[in-house]
mmCIF file of C-alpha atoms in Angstrom:
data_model
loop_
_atom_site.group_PDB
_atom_site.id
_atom_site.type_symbol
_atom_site.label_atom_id
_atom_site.label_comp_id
_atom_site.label_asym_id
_atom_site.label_seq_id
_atom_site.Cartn_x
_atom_site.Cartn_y
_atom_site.Cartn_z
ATOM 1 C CA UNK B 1 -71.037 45.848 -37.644
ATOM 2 C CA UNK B 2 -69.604 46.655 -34.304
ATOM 3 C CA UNK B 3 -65.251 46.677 -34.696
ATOM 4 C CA UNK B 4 -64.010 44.106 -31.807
ATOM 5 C CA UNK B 5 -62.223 45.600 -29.431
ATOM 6 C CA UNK B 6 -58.615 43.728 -28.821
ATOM 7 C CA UNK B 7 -57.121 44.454 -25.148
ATOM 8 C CA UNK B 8 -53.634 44.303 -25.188
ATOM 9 C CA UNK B 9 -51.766 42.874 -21.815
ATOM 10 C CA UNK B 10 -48.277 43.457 -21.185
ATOM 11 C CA UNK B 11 -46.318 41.110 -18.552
ATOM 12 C CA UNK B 12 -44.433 42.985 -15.656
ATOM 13 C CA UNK B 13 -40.846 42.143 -15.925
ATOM 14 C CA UNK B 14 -39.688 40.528 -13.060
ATOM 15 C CA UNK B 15 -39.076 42.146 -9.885
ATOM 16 C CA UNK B 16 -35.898 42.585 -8.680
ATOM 17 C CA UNK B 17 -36.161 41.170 -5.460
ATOM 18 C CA UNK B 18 -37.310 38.031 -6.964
ATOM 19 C CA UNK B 19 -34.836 37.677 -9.236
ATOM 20 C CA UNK B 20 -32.258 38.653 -6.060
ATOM 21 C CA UNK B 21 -34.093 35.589 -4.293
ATOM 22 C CA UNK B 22 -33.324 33.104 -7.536
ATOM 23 C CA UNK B 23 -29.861 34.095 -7.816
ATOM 24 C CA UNK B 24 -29.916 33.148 -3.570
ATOM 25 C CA UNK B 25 -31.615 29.866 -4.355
ATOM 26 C CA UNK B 26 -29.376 28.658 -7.504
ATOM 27 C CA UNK B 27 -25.894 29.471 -6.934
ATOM 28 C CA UNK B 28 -25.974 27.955 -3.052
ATOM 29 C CA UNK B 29 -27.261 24.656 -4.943
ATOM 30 C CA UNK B 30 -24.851 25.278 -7.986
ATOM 31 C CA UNK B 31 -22.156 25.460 -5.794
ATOM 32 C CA UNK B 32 -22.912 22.369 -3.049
ATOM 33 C CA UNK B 33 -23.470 20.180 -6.515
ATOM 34 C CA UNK B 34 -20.147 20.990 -8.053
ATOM 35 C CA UNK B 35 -18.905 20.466 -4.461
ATOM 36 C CA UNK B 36 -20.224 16.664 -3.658
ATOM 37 C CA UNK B 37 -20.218 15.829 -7.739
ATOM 38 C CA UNK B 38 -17.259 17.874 -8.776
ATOM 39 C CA UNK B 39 -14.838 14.802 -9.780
ATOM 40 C CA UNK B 40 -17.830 13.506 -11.852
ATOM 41 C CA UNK B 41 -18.833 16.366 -13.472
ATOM 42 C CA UNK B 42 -15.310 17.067 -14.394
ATOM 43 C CA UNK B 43 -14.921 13.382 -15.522
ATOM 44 C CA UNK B 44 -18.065 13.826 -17.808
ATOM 45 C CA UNK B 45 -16.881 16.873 -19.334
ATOM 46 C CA UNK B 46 -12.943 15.465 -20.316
ATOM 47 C CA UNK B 47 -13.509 15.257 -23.888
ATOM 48 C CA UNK B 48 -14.082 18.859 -23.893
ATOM 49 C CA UNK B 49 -10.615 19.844 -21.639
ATOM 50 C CA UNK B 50 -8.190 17.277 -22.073
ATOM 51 C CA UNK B 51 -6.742 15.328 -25.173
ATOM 52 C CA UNK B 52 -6.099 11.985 -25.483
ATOM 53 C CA UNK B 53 -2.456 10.561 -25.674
ATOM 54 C CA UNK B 54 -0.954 9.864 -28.841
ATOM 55 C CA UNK B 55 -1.686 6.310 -29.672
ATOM 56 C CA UNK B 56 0.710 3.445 -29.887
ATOM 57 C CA UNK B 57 2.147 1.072 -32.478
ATOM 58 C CA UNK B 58 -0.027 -2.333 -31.544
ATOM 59 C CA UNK B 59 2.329 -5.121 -32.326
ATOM 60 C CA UNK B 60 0.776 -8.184 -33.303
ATOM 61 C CA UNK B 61 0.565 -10.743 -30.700
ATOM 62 C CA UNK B 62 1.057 -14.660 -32.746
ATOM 63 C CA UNK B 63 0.428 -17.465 -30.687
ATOM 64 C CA UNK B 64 -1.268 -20.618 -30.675
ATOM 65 C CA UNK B 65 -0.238 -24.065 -28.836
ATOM 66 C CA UNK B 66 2.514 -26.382 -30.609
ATOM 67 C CA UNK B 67 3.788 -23.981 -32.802
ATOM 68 C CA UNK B 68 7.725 -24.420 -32.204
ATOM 69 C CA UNK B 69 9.425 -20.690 -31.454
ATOM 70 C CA UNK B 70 11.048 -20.522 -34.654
ATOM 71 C CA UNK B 71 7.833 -20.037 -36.177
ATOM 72 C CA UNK B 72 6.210 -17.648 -33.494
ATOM 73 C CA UNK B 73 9.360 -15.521 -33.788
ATOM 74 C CA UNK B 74 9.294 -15.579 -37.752
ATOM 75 C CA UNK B 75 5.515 -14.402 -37.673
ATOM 76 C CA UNK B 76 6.530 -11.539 -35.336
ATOM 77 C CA UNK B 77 9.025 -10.537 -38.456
ATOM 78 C CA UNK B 78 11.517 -11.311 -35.338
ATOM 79 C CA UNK B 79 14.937 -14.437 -35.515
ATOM 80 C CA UNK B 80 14.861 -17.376 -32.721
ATOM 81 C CA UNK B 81 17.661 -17.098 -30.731
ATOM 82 C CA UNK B 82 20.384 -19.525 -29.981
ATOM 83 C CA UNK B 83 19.779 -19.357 -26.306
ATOM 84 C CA UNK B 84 17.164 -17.587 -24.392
ATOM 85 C CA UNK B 85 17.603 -14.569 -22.478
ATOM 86 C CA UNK B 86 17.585 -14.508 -18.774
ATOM 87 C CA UNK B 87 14.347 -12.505 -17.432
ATOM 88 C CA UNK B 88 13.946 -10.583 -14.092
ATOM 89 C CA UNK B 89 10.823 -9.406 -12.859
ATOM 90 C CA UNK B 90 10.412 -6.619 -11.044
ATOM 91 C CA UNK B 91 7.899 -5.655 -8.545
ATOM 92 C CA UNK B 92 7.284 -3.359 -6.141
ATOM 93 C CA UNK B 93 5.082 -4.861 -3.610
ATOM 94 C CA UNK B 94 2.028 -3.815 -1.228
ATOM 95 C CA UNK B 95 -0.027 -6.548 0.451
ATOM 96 C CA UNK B 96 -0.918 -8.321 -2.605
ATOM 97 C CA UNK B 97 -0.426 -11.762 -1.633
ATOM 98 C CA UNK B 98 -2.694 -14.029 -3.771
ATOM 99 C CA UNK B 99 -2.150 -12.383 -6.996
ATOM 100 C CA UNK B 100 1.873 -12.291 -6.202
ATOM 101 C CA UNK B 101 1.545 -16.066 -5.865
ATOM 102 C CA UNK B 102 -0.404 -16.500 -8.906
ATOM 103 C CA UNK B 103 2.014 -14.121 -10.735
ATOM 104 C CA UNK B 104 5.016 -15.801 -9.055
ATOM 105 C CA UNK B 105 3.986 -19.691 -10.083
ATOM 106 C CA UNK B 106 3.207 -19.150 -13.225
ATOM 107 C CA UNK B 107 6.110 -17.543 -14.480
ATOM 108 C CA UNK B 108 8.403 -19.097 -12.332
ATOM 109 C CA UNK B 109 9.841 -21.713 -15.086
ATOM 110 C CA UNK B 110 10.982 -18.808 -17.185
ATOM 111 C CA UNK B 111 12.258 -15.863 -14.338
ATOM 112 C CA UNK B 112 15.700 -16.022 -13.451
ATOM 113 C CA UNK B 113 15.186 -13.591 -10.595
ATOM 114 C CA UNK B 114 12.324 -12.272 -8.832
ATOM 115 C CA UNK B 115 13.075 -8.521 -8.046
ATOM 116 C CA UNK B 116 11.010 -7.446 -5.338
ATOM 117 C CA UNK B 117 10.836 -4.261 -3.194
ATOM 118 C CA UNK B 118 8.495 -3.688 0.186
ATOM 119 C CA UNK B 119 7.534 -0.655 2.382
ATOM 120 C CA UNK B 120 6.913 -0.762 6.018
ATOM 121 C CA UNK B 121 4.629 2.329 4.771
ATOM 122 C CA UNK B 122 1.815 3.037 2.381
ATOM 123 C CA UNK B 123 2.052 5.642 -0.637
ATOM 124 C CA UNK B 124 0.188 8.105 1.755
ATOM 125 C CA UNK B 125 1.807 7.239 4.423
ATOM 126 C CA UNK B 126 0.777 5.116 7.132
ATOM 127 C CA UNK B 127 2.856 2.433 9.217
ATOM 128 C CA UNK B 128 2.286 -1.070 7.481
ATOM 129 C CA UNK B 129 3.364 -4.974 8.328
ATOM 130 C CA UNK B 130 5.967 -6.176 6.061
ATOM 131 C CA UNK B 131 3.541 -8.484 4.476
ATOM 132 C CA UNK B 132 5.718 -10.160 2.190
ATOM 133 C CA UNK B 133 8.079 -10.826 4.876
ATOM 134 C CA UNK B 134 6.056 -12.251 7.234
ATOM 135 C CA UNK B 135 4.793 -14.771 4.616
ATOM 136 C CA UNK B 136 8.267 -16.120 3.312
ATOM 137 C CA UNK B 137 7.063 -20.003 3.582
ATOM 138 C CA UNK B 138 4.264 -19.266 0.701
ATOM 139 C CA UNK B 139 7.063 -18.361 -1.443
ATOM 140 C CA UNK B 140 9.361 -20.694 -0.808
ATOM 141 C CA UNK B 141 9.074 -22.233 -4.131
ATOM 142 C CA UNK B 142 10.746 -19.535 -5.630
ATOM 143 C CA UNK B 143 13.485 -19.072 -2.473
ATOM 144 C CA UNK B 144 16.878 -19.042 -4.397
ATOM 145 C CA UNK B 145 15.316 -16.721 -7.034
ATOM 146 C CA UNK B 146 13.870 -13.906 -4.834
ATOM 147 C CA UNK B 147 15.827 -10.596 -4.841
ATOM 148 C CA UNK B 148 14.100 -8.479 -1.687
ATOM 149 C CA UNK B 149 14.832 -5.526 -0.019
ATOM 150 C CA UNK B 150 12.839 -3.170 2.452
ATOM 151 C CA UNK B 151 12.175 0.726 1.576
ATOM 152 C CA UNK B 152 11.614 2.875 4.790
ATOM 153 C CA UNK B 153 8.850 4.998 3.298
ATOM 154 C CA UNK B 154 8.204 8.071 5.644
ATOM 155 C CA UNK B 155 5.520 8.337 7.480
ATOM 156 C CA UNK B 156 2.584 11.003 7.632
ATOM 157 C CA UNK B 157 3.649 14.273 10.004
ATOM 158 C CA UNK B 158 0.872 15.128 12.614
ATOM 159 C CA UNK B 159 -1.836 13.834 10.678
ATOM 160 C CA UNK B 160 0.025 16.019 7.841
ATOM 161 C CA UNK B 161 0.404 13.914 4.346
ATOM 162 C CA UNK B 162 3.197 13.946 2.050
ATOM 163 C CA UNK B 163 2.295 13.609 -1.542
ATOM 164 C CA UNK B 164 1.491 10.409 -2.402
ATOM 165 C CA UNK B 165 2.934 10.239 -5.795
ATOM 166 C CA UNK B 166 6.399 11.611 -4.592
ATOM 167 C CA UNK B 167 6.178 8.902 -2.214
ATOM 168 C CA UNK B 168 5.719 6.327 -4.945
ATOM 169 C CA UNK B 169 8.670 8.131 -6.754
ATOM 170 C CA UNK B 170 11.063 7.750 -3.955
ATOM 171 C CA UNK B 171 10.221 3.591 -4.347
ATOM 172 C CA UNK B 172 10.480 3.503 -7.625
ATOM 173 C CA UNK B 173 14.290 5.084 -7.308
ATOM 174 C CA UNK B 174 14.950 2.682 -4.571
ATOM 175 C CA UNK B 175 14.015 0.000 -6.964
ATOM 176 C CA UNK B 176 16.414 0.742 -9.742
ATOM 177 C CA UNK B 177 19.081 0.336 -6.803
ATOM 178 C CA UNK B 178 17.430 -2.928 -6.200
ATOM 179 C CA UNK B 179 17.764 -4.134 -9.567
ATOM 180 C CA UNK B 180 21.051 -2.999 -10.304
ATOM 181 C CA UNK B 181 22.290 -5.276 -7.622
ATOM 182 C CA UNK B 182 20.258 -8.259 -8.717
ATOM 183 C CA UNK B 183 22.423 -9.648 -10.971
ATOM 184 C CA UNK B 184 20.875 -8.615 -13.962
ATOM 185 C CA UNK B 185 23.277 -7.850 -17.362
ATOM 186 C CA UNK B 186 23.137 -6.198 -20.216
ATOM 187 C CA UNK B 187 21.106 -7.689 -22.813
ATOM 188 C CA UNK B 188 18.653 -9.429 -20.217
ATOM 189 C CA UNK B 189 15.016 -8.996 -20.499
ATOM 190 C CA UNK B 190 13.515 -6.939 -17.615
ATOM 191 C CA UNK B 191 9.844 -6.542 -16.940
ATOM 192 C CA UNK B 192 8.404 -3.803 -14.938
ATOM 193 C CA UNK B 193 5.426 -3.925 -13.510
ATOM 194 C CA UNK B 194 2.959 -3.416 -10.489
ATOM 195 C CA UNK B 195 2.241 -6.649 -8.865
ATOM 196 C CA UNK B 196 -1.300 -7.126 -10.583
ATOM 197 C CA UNK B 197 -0.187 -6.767 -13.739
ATOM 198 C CA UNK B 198 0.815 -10.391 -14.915
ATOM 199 C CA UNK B 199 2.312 -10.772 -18.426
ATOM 200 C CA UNK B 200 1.198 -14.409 -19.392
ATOM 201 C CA UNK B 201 3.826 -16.994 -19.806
ATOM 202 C CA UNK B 202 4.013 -17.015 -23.961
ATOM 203 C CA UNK B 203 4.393 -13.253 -23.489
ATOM 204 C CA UNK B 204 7.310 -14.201 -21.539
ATOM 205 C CA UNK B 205 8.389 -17.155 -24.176
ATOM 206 C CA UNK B 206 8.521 -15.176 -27.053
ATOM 207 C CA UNK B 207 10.267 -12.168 -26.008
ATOM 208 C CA UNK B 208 13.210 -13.972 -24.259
ATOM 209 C CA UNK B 209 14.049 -16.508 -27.388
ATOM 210 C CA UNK B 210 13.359 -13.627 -30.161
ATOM 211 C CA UNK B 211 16.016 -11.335 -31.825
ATOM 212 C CA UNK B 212 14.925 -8.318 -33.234
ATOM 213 C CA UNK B 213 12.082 -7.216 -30.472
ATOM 214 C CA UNK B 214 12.031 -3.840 -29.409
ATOM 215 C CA UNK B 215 14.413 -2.551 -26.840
ATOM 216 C CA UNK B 216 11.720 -1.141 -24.748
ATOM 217 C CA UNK B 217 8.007 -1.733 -25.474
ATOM 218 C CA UNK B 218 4.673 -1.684 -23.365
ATOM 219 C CA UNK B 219 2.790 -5.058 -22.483
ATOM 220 C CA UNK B 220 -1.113 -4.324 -23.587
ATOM 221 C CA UNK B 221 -2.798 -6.232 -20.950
ATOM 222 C CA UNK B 222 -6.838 -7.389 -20.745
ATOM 223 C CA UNK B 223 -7.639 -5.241 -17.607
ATOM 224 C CA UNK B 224 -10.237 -7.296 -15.102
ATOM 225 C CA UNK B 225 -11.836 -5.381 -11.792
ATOM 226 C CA UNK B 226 -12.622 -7.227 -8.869
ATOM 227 C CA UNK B 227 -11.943 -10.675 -10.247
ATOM 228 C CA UNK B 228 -11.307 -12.487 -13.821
ATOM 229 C CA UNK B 229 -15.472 -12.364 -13.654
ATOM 230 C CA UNK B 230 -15.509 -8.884 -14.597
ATOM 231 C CA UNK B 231 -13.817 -8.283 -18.221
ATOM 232 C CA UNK B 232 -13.373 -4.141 -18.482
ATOM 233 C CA UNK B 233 -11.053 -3.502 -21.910
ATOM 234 C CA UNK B 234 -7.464 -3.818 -23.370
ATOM 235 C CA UNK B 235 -6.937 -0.246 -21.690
ATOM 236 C CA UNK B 236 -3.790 -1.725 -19.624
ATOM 237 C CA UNK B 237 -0.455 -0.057 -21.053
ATOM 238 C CA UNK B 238 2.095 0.632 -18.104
ATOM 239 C CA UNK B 239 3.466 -2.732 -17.644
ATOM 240 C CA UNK B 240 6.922 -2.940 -20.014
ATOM 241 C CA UNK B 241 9.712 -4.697 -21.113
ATOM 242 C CA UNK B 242 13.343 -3.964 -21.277
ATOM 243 C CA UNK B 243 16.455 -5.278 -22.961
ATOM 244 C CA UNK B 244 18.523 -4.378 -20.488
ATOM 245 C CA UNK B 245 20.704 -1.522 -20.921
ATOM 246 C CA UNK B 246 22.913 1.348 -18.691
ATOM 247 C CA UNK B 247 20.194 3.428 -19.353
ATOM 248 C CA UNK B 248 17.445 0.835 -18.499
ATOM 249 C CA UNK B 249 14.974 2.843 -15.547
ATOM 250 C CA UNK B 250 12.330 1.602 -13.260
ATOM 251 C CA UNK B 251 8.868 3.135 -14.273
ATOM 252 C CA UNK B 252 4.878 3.483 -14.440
ATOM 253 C CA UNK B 253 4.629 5.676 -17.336
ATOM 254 C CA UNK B 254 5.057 5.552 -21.068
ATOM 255 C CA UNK B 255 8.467 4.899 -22.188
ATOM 256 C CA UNK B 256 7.523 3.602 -25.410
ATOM 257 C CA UNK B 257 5.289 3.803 -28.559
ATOM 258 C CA UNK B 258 5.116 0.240 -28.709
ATOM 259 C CA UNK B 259 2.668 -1.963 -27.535
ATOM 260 C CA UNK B 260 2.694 -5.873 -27.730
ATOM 261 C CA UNK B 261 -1.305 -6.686 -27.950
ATOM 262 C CA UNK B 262 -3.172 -9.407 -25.656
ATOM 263 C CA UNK B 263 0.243 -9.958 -23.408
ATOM 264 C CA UNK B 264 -1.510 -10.692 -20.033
ATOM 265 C CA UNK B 265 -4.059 -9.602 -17.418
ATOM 266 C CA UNK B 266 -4.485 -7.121 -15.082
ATOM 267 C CA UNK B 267 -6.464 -7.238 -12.624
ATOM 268 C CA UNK B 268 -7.328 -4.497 -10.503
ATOM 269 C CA UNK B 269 -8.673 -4.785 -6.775
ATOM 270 C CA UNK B 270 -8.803 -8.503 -6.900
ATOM 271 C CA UNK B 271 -8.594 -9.734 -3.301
ATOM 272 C CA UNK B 272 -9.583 -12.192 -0.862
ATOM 273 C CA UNK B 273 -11.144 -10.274 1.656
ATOM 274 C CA UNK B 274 -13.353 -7.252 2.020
ATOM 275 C CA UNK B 275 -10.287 -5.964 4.602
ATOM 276 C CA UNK B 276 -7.951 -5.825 1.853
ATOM 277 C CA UNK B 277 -10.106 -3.671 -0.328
ATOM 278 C CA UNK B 278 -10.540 -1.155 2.386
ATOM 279 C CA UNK B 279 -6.342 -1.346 3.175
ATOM 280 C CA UNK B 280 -6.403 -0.516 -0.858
ATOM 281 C CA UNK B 281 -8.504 1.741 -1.010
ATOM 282 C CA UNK B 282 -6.966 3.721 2.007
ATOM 283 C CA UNK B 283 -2.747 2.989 0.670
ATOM 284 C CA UNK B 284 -2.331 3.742 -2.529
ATOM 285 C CA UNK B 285 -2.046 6.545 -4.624
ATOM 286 C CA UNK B 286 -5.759 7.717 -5.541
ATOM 287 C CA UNK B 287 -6.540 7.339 -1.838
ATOM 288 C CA UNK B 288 -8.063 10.921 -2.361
ATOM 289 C CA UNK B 289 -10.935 8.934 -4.184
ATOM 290 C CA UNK B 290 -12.466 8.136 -0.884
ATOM 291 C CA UNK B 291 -14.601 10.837 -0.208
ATOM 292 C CA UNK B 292 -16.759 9.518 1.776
ATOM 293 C CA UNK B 293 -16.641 8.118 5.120
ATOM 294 C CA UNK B 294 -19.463 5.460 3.377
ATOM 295 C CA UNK B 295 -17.090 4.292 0.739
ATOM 296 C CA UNK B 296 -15.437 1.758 3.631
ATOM 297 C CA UNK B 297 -18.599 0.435 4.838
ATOM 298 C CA UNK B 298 -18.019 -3.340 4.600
ATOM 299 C CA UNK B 299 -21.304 -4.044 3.076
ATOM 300 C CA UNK B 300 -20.989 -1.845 0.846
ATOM 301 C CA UNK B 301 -18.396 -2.764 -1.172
ATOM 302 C CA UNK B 302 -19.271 -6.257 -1.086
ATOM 303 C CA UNK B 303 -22.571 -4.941 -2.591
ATOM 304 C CA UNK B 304 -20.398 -3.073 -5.299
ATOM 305 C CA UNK B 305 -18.088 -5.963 -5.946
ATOM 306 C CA UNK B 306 -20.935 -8.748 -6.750
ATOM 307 C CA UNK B 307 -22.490 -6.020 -9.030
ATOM 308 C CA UNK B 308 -19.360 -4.951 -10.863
ATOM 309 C CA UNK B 309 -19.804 -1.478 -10.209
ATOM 310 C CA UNK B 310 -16.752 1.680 -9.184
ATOM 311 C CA UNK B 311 -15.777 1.628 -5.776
ATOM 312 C CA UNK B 312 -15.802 5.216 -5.937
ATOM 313 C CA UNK B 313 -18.138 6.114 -7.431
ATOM 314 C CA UNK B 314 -16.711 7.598 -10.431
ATOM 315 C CA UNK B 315 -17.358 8.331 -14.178
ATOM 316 C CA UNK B 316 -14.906 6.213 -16.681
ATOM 317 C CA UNK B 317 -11.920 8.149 -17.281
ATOM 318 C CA UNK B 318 -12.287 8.770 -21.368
ATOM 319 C CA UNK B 319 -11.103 11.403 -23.985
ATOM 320 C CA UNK B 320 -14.470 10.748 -25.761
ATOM 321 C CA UNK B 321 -17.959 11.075 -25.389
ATOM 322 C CA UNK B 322 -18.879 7.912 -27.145
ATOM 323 C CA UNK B 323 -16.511 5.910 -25.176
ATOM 324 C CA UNK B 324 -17.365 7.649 -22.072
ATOM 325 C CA UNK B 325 -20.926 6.692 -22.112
ATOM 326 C CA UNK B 326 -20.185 3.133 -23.335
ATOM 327 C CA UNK B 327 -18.358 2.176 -20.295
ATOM 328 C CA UNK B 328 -20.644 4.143 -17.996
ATOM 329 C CA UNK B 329 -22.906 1.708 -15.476
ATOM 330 C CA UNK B 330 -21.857 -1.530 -14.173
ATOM 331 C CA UNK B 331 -19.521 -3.650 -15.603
ATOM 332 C CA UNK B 332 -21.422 -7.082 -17.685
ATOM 333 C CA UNK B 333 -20.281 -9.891 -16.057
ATOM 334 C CA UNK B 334 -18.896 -13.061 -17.813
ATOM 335 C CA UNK B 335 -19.245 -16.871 -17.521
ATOM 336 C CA UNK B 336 -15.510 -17.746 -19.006
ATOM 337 C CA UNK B 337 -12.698 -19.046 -17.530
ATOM 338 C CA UNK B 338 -10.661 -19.924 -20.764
ATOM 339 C CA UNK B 339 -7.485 -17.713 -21.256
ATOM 340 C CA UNK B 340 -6.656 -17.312 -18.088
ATOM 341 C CA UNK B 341 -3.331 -18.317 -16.156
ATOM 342 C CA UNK B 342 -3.017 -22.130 -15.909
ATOM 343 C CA UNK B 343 -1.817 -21.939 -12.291
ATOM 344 C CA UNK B 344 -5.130 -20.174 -11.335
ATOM 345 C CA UNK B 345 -7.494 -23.173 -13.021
ATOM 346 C CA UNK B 346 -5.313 -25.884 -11.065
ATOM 347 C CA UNK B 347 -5.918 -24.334 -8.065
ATOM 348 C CA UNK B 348 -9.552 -23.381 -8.287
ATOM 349 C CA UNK B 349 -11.119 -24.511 -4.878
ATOM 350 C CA UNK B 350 -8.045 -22.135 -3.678
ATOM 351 C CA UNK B 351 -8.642 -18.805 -5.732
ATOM 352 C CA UNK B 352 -12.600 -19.348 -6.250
ATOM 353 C CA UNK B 353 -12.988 -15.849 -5.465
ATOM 354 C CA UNK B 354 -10.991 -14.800 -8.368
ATOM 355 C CA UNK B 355 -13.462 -17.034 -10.889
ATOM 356 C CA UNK B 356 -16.864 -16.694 -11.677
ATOM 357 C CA UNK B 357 -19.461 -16.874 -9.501
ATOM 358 C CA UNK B 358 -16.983 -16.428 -6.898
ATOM 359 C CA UNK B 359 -17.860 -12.928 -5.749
ATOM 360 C CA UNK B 360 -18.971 -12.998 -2.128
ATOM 361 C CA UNK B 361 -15.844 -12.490 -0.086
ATOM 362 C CA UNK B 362 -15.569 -12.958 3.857
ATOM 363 C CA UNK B 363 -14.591 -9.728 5.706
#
């Protein structure tokens, strides 16, 4: 029987001029991905580079209607008071008109004094109307209680940009000045926060007629985007309150490890008109965000907006995988209105764009 004969084949290794033409193919398309998806490849990868913040204490939040405060303080582990404390609210204001009046009228039967600082410049820079200024008679409600002042913010260089956040800095100095002439005393309860951060009313309640509270503690606040349609988390820490005290600065960072839970909303890019997206989006800090030239188109971000999606395109900004691709996509959008300021639902027809269903927004 004739043996089979077995031919053995070997493979040439590649040659290098191919391999030379690869390497000329890849790393031009390596390097022109990492340049136009940089910020989202680095956003996907966080949980591998960066590490989470320690977390805080959560404080219970007790309420429910017609409980007297001597009970919601006593659930806290907290005494009632003889007498409230006076409460100022500081702000530090950009063109934020309808949520300022929302924020304004629905705390106003428990503020003393509305604390309130304006730029006739953005964080980045550029000239601005004193908006608040120019729209006094909205707030007139609130006329004997409003503590105001002006910040000259400078003003970009030859096209040449300061940093924004040093910017934001010098305002937030100016507003301790602010404050400090106000009125306010020791022992008073101080809130900081940015304008669209609105502690709800009982927050308010139980932290002025309560002994015992912390002397500084965050205000965990259900964060909304676009409008009080579109429900993101409880991610919304920077808002705080103060017992007043020598020490007692203006801030936007942590200052504390405690949190109260469910003390109010924020929400984030909720405005009228498309034009006041585009002034946002162009102002304030993150301005860098807009990397495109596309990102302002008008129709676009009413697109965005009735579809709950990032303005900017961008991954969430998690220490985790899991949580990372949880929030990734468009937000769900919801169908209630309960829990939400009481100011807001009596003047629906007014802030419809802030509700449900109210999405569309004229330009």
């Amino acid at each position: 029987m004739a043996g089979r004969t077995h031919r053995f084949t070997s493979r040439r290794p590649p040659s290098k001029s191919l391999l030379i033409l690869l390497l000329l193919i890849i790393i031009p398309v390596c390097v022109i991905t990492i340049f136009i998806h940089g910020q989202k490849i680095s956003y996907f990868f966080r949980p591998l580079w960066d590490v989470a913040p320690a977390p805080f204490n959560h404080i219970p939040h007790y309420y429910a209607e017609n409980l007297s405060m001597s009970q919601l303080c006593s659930l806290h582990g907290w005494s009632l008071r003889s007498e409230p404390r006076q409460v100022y609210d500081a702000v530090i204001f950009s063109h934020e008109l309808d949520l300022l009046e929302l924020r304004w009228q629905e705390l106003n039967p428990y503020i003393t004094k509305f604390i309130i600082l304006e730029s006739n410049t953005t964080f980045t820079g550029i000239p601005k109307p004193l908006f608040f200024a120019q729209n006094l008679e909205r707030f007139q409600f609130a006329e004997e209680k409003i503590a105001y002042n002006v910040f000259s913010g400078r003003r970009a260089f030859h096209g040449v940009y300061e940093d924004p956040f040093v910017l934001e800095s010098e305002q937030r100095a100016a507003m301790n000045r602010l404050i400090q002439s106000s009125g306010i005393s020791n022992g008073d309860l101080l809130i900081m926060s940015d304008t669209d951060e609105l502690p709800s009313p009982n927050t308010i309640k139980l932290l002025q007629w309560c002994d015992g509270i912390p002397p500084v503690m965050h205000l965990e606040l259900k964060h909304f985007l676009y409008s009080f349609e579109f429900p993101v988390d409880y991610s919304s820490w920077r808002a705080t309150a103060h017992v007043y005290g020598p020490r007692t600065r203006y801030r936007h960072s942590r200052q504390s490890d405690d949190i109260l839970s469910d003390a109010g909303w924020h929400c984030s890019f909720c405005f009228r008109r498309i034009q006041d997206f585009v002034f946002k989006m162009t102002a304030y800090s993150h301005a860098d965000r807009v990397r495109k030239p596309d990102f302002l188109n008008y129709a676009r971000i009413q697109k965005i907006i009735c579809q709950g999606k990032d303005l900017f395109d961008m991954l969430p900004e998690e220490y985790s995988f899991k949580e990372l691709i949880k929030k990734m996509g468009a937000i769900p959008k919801s169908a209630s209105a309960v829990h939400l300021p009481a100011y807001l639902l009596k003047n629906a027809d007014k802030f419809k764009f802030f509700l449900p269903g109210g999405c569309l927004r004229p330009e």
